[in-house]
Short mmCIF file of C-alpha atoms and ligand atoms in Angstrom, two decimals:
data_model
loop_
_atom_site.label_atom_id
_atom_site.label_comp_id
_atom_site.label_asym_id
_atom_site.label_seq_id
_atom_site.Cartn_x
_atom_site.Cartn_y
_atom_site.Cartn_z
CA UNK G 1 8.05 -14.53 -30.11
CA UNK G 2 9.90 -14.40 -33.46
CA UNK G 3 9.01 -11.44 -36.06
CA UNK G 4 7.03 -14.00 -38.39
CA UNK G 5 4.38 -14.03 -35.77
CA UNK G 6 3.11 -10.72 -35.94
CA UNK G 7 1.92 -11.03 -39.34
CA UNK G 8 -1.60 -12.60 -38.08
CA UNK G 9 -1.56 -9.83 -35.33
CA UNK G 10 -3.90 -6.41 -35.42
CA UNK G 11 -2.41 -3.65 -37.62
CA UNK G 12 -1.85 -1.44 -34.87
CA UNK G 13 0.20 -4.29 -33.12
CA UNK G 14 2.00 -4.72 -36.27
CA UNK G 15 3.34 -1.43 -36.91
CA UNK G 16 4.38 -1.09 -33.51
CA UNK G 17 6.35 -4.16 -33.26
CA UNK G 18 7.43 -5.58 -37.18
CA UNK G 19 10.48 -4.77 -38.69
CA UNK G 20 13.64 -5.20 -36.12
CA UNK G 21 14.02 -7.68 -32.84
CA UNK G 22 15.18 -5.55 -29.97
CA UNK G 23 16.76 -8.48 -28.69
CA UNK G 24 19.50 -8.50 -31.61
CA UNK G 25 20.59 -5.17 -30.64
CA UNK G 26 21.27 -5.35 -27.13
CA UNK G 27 17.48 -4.77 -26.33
CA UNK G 28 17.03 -1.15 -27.84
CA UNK G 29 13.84 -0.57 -28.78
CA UNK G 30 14.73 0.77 -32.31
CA UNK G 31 17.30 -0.63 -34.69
CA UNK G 32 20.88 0.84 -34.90
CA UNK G 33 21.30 3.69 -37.82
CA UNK G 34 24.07 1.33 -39.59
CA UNK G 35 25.97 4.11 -42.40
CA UNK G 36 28.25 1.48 -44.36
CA UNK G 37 30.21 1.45 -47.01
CA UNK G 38 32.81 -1.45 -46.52
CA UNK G 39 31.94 -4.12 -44.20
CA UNK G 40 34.86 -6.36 -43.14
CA UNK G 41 34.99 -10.08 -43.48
CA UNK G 42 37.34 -11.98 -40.85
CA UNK G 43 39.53 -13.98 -43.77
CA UNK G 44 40.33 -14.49 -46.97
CA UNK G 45 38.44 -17.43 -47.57
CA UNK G 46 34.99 -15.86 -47.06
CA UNK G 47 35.83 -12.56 -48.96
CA UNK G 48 36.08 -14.82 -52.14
CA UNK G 49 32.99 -16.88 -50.92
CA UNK G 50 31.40 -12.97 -49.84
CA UNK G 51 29.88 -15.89 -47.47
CA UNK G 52 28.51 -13.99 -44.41
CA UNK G 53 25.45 -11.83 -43.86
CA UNK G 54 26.10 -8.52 -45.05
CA UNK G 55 29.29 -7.51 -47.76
CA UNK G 56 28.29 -4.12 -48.79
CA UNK G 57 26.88 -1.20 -47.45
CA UNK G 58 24.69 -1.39 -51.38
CA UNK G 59 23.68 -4.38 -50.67
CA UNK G 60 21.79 -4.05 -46.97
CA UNK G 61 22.27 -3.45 -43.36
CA UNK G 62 20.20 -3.65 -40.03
CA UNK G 63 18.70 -0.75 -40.66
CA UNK G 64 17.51 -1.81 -44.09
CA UNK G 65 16.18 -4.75 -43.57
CA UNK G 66 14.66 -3.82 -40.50
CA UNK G 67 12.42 -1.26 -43.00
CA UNK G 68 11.97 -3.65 -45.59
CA UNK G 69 10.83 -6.98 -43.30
CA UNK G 70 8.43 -4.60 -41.94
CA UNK G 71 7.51 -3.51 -45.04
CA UNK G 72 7.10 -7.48 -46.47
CA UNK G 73 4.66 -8.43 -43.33
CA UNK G 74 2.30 -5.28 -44.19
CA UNK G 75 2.11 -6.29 -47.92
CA UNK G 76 2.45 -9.75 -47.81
CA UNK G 77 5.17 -9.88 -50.62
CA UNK G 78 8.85 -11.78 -50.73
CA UNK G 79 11.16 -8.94 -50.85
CA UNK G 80 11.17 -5.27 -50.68
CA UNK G 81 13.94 -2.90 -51.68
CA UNK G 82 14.43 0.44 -50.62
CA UNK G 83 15.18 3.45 -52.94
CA UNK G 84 15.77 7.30 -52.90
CA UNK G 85 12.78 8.50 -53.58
CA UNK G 86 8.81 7.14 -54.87
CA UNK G 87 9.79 8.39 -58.40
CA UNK G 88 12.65 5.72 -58.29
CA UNK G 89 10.43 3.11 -57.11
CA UNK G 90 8.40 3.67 -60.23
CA UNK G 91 11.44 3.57 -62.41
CA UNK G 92 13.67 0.80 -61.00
CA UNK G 93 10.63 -2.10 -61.59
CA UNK G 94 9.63 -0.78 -65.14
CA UNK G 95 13.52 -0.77 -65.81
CA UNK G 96 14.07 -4.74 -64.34
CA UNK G 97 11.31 -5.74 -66.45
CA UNK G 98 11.34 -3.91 -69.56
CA UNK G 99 13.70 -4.37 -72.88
CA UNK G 100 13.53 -2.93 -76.16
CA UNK G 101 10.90 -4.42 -78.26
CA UNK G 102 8.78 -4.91 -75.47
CA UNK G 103 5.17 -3.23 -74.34
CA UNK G 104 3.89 -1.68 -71.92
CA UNK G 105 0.29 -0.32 -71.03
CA UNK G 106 0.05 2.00 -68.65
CA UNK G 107 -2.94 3.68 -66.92
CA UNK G 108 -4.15 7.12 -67.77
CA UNK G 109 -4.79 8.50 -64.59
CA UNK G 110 -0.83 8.04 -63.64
CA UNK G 111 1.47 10.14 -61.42
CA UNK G 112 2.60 12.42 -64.01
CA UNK G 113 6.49 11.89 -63.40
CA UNK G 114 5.84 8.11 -63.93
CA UNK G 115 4.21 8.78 -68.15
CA UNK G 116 7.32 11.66 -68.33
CA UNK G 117 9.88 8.70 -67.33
CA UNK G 118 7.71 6.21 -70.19
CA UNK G 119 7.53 8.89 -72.85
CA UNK G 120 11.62 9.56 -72.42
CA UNK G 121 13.44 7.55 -71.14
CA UNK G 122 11.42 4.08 -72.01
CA UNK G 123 10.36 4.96 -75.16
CA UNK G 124 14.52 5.84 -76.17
CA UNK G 125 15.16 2.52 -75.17
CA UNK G 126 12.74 0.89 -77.69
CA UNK G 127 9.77 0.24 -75.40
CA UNK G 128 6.14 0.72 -76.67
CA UNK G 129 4.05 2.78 -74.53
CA UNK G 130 0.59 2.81 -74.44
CA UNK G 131 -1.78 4.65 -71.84
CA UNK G 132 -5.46 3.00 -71.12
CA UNK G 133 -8.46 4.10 -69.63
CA UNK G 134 -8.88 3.69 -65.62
CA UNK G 135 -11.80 1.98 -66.05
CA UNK G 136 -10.99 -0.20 -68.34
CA UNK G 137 -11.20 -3.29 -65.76
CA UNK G 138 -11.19 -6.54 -68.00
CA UNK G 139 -11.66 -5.14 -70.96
CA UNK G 140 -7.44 -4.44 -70.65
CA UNK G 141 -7.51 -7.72 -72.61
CA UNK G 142 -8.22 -6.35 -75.66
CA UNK G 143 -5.37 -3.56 -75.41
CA UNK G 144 -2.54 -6.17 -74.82
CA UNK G 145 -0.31 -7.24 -77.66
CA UNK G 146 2.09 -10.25 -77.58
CA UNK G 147 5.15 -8.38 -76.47
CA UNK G 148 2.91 -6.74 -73.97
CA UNK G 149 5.10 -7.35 -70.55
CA UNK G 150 4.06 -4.85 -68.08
CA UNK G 151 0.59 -3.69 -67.19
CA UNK G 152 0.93 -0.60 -64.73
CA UNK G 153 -1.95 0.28 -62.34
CA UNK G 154 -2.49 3.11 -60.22
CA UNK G 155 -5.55 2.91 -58.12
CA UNK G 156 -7.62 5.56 -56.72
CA UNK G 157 -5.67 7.97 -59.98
CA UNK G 158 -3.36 10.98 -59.60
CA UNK G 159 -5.60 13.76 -58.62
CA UNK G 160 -8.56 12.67 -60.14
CA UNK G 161 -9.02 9.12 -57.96
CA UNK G 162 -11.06 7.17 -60.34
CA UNK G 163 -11.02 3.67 -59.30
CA UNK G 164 -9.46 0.42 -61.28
CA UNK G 165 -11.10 -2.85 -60.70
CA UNK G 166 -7.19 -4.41 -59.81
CA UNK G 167 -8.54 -7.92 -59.69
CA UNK G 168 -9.48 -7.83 -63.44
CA UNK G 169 -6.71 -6.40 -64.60
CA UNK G 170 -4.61 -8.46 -62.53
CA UNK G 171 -6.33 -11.58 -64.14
CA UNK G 172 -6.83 -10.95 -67.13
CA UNK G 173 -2.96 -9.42 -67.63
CA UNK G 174 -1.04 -12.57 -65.81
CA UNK G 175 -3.09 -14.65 -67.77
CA UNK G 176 -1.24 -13.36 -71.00
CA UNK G 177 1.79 -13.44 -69.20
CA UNK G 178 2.49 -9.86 -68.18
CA UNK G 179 3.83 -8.33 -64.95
CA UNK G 180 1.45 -6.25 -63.18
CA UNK G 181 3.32 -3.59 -60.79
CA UNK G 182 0.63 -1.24 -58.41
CA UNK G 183 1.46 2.24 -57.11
CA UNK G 184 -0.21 1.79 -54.06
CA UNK G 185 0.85 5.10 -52.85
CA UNK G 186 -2.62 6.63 -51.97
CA UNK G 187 -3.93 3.38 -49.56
CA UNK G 188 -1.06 2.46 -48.03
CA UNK G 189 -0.67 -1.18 -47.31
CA UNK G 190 -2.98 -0.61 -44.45
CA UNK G 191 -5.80 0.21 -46.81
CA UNK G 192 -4.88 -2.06 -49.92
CA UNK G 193 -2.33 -5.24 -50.48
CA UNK G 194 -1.63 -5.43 -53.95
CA UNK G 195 -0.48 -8.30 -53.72
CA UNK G 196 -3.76 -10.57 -52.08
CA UNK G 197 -5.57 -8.85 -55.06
CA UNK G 198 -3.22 -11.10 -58.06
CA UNK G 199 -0.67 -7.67 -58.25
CA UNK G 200 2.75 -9.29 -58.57
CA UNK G 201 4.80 -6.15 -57.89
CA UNK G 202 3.79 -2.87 -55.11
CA UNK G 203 5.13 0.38 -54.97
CA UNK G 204 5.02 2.82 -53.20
CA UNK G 205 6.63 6.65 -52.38
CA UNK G 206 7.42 6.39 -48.89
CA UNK G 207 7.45 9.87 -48.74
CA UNK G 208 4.20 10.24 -48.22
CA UNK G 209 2.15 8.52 -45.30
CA UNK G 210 4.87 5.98 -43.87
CA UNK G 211 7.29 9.39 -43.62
CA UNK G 212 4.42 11.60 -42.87
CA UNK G 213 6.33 14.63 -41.81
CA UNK G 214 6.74 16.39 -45.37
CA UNK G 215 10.92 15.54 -44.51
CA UNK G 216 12.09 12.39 -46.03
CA UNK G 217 12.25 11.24 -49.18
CA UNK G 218 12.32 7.50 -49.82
CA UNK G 219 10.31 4.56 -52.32
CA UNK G 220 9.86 0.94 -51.93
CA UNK G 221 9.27 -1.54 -54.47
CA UNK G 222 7.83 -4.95 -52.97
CA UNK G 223 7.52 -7.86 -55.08
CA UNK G 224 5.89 -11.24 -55.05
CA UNK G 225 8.12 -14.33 -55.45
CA UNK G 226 7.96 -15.01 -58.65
CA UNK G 227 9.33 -11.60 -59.53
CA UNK G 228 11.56 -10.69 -56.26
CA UNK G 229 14.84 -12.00 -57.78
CA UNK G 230 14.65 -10.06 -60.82
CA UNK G 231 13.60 -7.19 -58.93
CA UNK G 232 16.21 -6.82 -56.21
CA UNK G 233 19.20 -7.76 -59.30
CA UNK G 234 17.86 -4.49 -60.96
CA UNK G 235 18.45 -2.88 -57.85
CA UNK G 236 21.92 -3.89 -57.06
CA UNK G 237 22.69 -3.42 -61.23
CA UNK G 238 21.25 0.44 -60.72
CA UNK G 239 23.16 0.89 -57.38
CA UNK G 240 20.03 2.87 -56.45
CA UNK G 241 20.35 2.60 -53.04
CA UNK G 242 18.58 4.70 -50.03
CA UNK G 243 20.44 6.34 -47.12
CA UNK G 244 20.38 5.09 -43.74
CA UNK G 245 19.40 7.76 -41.85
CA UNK G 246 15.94 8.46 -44.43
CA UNK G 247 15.47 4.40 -43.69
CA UNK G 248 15.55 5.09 -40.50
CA UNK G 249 13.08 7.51 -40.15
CA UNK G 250 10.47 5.74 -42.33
CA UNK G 251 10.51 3.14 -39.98
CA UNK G 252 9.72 5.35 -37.17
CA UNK G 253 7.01 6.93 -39.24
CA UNK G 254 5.36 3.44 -39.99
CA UNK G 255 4.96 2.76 -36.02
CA UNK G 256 2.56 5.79 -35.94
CA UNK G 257 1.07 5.46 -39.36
CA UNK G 258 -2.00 3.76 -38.06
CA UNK G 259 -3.33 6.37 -35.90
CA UNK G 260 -2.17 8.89 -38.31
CA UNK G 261 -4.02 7.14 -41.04
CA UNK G 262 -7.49 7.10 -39.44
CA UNK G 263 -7.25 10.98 -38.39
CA UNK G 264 -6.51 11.96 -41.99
CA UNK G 265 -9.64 9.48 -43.03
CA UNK G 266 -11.75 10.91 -40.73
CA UNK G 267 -10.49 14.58 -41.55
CA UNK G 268 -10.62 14.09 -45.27
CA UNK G 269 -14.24 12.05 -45.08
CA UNK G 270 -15.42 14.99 -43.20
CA UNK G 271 -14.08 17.77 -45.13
CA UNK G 272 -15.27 16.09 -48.02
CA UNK G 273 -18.75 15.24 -47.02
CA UNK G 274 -19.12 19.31 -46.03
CA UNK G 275 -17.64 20.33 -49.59
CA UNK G 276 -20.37 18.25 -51.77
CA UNK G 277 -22.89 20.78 -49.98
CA UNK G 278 -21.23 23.80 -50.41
CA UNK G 279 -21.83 26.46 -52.99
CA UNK G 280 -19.22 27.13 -55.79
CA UNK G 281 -18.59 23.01 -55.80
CA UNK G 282 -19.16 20.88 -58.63
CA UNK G 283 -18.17 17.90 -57.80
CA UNK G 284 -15.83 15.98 -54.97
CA UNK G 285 -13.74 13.42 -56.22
CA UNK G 286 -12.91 10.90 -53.15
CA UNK G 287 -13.26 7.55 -53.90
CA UNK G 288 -14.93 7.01 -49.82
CA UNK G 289 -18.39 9.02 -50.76
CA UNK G 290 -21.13 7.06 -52.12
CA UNK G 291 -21.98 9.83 -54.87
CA UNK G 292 -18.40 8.84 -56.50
CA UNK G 293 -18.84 6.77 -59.20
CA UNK G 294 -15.71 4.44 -58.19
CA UNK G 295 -17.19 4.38 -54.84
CA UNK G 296 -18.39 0.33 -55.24
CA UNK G 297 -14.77 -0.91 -56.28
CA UNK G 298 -13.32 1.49 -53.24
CA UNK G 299 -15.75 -0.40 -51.06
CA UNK G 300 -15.46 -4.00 -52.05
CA UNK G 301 -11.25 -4.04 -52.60
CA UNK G 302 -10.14 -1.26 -50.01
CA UNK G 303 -10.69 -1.29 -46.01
CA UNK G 304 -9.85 2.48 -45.88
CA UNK G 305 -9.03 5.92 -47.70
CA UNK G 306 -6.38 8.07 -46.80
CA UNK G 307 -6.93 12.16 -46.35
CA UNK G 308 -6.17 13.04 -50.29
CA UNK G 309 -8.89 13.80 -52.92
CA UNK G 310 -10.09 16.41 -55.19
CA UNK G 311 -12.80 18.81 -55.76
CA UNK G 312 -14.14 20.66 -59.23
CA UNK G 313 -14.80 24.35 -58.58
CA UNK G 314 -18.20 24.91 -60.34
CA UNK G 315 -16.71 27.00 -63.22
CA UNK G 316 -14.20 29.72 -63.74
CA UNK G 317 -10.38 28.87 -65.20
CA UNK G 318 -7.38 29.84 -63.31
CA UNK G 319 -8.09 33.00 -62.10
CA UNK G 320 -10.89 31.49 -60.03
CA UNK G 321 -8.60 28.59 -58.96
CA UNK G 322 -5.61 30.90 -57.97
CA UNK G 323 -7.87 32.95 -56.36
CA UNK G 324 -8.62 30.05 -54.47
CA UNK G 325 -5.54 28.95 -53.56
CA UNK G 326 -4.36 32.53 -52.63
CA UNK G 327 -7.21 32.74 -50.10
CA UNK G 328 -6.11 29.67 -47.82
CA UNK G 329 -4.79 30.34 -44.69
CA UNK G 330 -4.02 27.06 -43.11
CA UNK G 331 -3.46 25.23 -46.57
CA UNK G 332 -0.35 25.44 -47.79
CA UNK G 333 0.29 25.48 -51.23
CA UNK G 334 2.53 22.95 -52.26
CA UNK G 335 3.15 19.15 -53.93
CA UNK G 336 3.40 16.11 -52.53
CA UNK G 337 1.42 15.15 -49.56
CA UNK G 338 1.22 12.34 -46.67
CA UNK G 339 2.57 15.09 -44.13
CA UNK G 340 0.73 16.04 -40.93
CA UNK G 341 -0.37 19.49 -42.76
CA UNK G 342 -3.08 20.44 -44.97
CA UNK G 343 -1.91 21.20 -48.96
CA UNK G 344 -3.71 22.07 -51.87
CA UNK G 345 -2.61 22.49 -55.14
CA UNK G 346 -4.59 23.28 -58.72
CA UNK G 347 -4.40 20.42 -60.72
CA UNK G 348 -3.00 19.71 -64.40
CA UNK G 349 -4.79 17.10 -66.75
CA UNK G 350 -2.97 18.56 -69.77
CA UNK G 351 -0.82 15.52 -70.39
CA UNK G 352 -3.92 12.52 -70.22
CA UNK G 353 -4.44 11.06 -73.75
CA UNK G 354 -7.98 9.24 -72.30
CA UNK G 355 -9.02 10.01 -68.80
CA UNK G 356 -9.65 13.26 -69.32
CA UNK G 357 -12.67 13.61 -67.58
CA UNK G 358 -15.37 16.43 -68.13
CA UNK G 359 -15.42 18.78 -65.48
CA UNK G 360 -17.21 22.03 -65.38
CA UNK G 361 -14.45 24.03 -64.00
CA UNK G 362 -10.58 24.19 -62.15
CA UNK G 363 -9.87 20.54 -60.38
CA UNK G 364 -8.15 21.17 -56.71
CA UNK G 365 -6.17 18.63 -55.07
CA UNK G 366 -6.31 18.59 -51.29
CA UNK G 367 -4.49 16.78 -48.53
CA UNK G 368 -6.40 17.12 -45.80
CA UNK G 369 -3.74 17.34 -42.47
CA UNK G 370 -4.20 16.56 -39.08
CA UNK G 371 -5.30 20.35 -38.10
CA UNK G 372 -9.07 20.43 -36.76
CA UNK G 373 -11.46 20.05 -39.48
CA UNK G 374 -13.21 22.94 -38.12
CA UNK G 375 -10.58 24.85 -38.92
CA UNK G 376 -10.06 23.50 -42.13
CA UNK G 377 -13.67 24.06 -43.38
CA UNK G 378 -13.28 27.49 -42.27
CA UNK G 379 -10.25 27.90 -44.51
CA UNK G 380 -11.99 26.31 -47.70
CA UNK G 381 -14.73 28.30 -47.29
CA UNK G 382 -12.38 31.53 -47.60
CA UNK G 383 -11.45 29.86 -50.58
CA UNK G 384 -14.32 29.33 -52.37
CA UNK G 385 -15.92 32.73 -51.17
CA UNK G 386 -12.77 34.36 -53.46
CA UNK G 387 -13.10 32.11 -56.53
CA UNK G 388 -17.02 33.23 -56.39
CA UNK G 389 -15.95 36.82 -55.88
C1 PLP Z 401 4.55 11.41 -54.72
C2 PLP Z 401 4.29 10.23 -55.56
C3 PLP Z 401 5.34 9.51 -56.13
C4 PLP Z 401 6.77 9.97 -56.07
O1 PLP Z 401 7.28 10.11 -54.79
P1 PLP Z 401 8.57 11.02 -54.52
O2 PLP Z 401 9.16 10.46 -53.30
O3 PLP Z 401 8.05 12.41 -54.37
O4 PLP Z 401 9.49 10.87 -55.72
C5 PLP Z 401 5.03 8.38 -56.86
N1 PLP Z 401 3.75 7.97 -57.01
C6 PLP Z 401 2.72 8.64 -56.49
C7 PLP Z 401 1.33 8.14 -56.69
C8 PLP Z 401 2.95 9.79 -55.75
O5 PLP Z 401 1.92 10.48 -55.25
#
């Protein structure tokens, strides 16, 4: 059985087995940690040509590609690359499709190091940058301007989760001829694929669930065919290139992402469920409950939601939110997420320009870990017993 077959295979099946053939490594089960700089070519003649598989430790290995085909069959998209970090794999696509005098809209609700890298570094090199509403769907039409060549989409939003309808966007943005990239961070491919939804490029920080251990840092950018050539060009311009040994653990991370996946769901479902009936909560932001008012897009584009989501303390400013935070026990306080343990942090919404939201008091962001949820209600409710007191 070639690799190619396990694309129409269970997802469980897949992450175990995608990525490398044993069989071209002597039969290990994992693929050889290649580090590279020069790789030699037996004569002259091919050095010009560079004709033979691999010429530069920049430019691929085993270990690489074993990551990125396995990242290709779980999104369904021509060619991934692999980068240092998710931040990179925000900035390398807007960078290969981007030039001065271009446009780009970008949604509100966005990972906030993603609008700092538009409002600097984009906007110095003569790109227009506008932000949109999240739920803008096809009305994204009427924001788009002729040198418009990049619609960015973020779906469920940074730490407030509202939902985009990515199949009207998608649509309505191609149809004018812009590239529409998706950090798909929050679903993972195993909950969303971009790409089946008219996406043309995916990204995501790899840091997060296909890691999982709060250890590695790494990004991948994935991009449909149309756009994979310009895409992996940028990335051998940038020389942005990720080390072998963080490849190699994302790939070990992906074979137990599955399992990991649903225990965070089910965790983070549960947690969240409890919260909406608890005193001293406003409001729970996860796009998986039916009293969210994204919940019908989550439903008829996603097959799953991972274990991160928000809630709205029901008044109070930052003394009830550190209070909060300085109550949890289990929690740790502390950004990013995707790990095996539970984080919370109190969220900023100083920088949105349009999804600002209304809420009545201090918005917490919590990844709910693989700890028993038990436990973790227990810790909340220390938590919200100090913001009341
Ligand atoms: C964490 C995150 C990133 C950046 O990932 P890093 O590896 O920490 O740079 C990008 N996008 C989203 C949505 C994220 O949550």
């Amino acid at each position: 059985m070639s690799k190619g077959d396990y694309a129409n295979k269970g997802i469980h099946t897949r992450l175990a087995h995608i990525g490398n053939d044993p069989r071209e490594f002597f039969g290990f089960v994992n693929p050889p940690v290649v580090h590279a700089s020069t790789v030699l070519f037996p004569d002259a003649a091919t050095m010009a040509a560079r004709n033979q598989k691999y010429t530069y430790g920049t430019r691929g290995t085993p270990t690489t590609d074993a990551l990125s085909s396995a990242i290709d069959t779980l999104e369904g998209s021509s060619g991934t690359i692999l980068v240092p970090s998710g931040l990179a794999a925000v900035t390398i696509p807007l960078l290969a499709f981007l030039s001065a005098g271009d446009h780009v809209l970008i949604v509100d609700s966005v990972y906030h190091p993603t609008r700092n890298f538009a409002d600097t570094m984009l906007k110095r090199l003569g790109v227009e940058v506008d932000y949109y509403d999240p739920l803008v769907g096809a009305g994204i039409t009427a924001l788009m301007k002729p040198n418009t060549k990049v619609v960015f989409t973020e779906s469920p939003g940074s730490n407030t989760f509202e939902m985009q309808d990515i199949p009207a966007i998608a649509r309505e943005a191609k149809a004018r001829g812009a590239v529409v990239m998706m950090d798909n961070t929050w679903a993972t491919p195993l909950y969303f694929r971009p790409l089946d939804h008219g996406v043309d490029i995916s990204i995501h920080a790899a840091t997060k669930y296909p890691a999982g251990h709060s250890d590695v840092l790494l990004g991948t950018v994935s991009a449909n065919e149309a756009c994979w050539k310009r895409l992996q060009e940028t990335h051998f311009t940038m020389g942005c290139c990720a080390a072998p040994d963080d490849v190699y653990q994302v790939l070990r991370g992906l074979r137990t992402m599955g399992v990991r996946l649903e225990r965070h769901e089910e965790n983070a479902l549960d947690v969240a469920r409890w919260l909406e009936g608890q005193q001293g909560v406003a409001r729970v932001l996860h796009p998986g409950l039916e009293s969210f008012p994204g919940h019908d897009i989550w439903k008829r584009d996603f097959s799953g939601a991972s274990g991160i989501f928000s809630i709205v303390l029901s008044g109070g400013g930052e003394r009830e939110a550190h209070a909060f935070l300085d109550a949890l026990e289990i929690f740790g306080l502390g950004y990013s997420w995707g790990g095996y343990e539970s984080l919370a942090v109190h969220v900023f919404l100083g920088d949105r320009t349009v999804a600002k939201g209304d809420y009545q008091g201090p918005v917490i962001r919590l990844q709910i870990g693989l700890e028993n949820p038990e436990d973790i209600k227990a810790d909340l409710a220390r938590g919200l017993a100090a913001a009341a007191g």
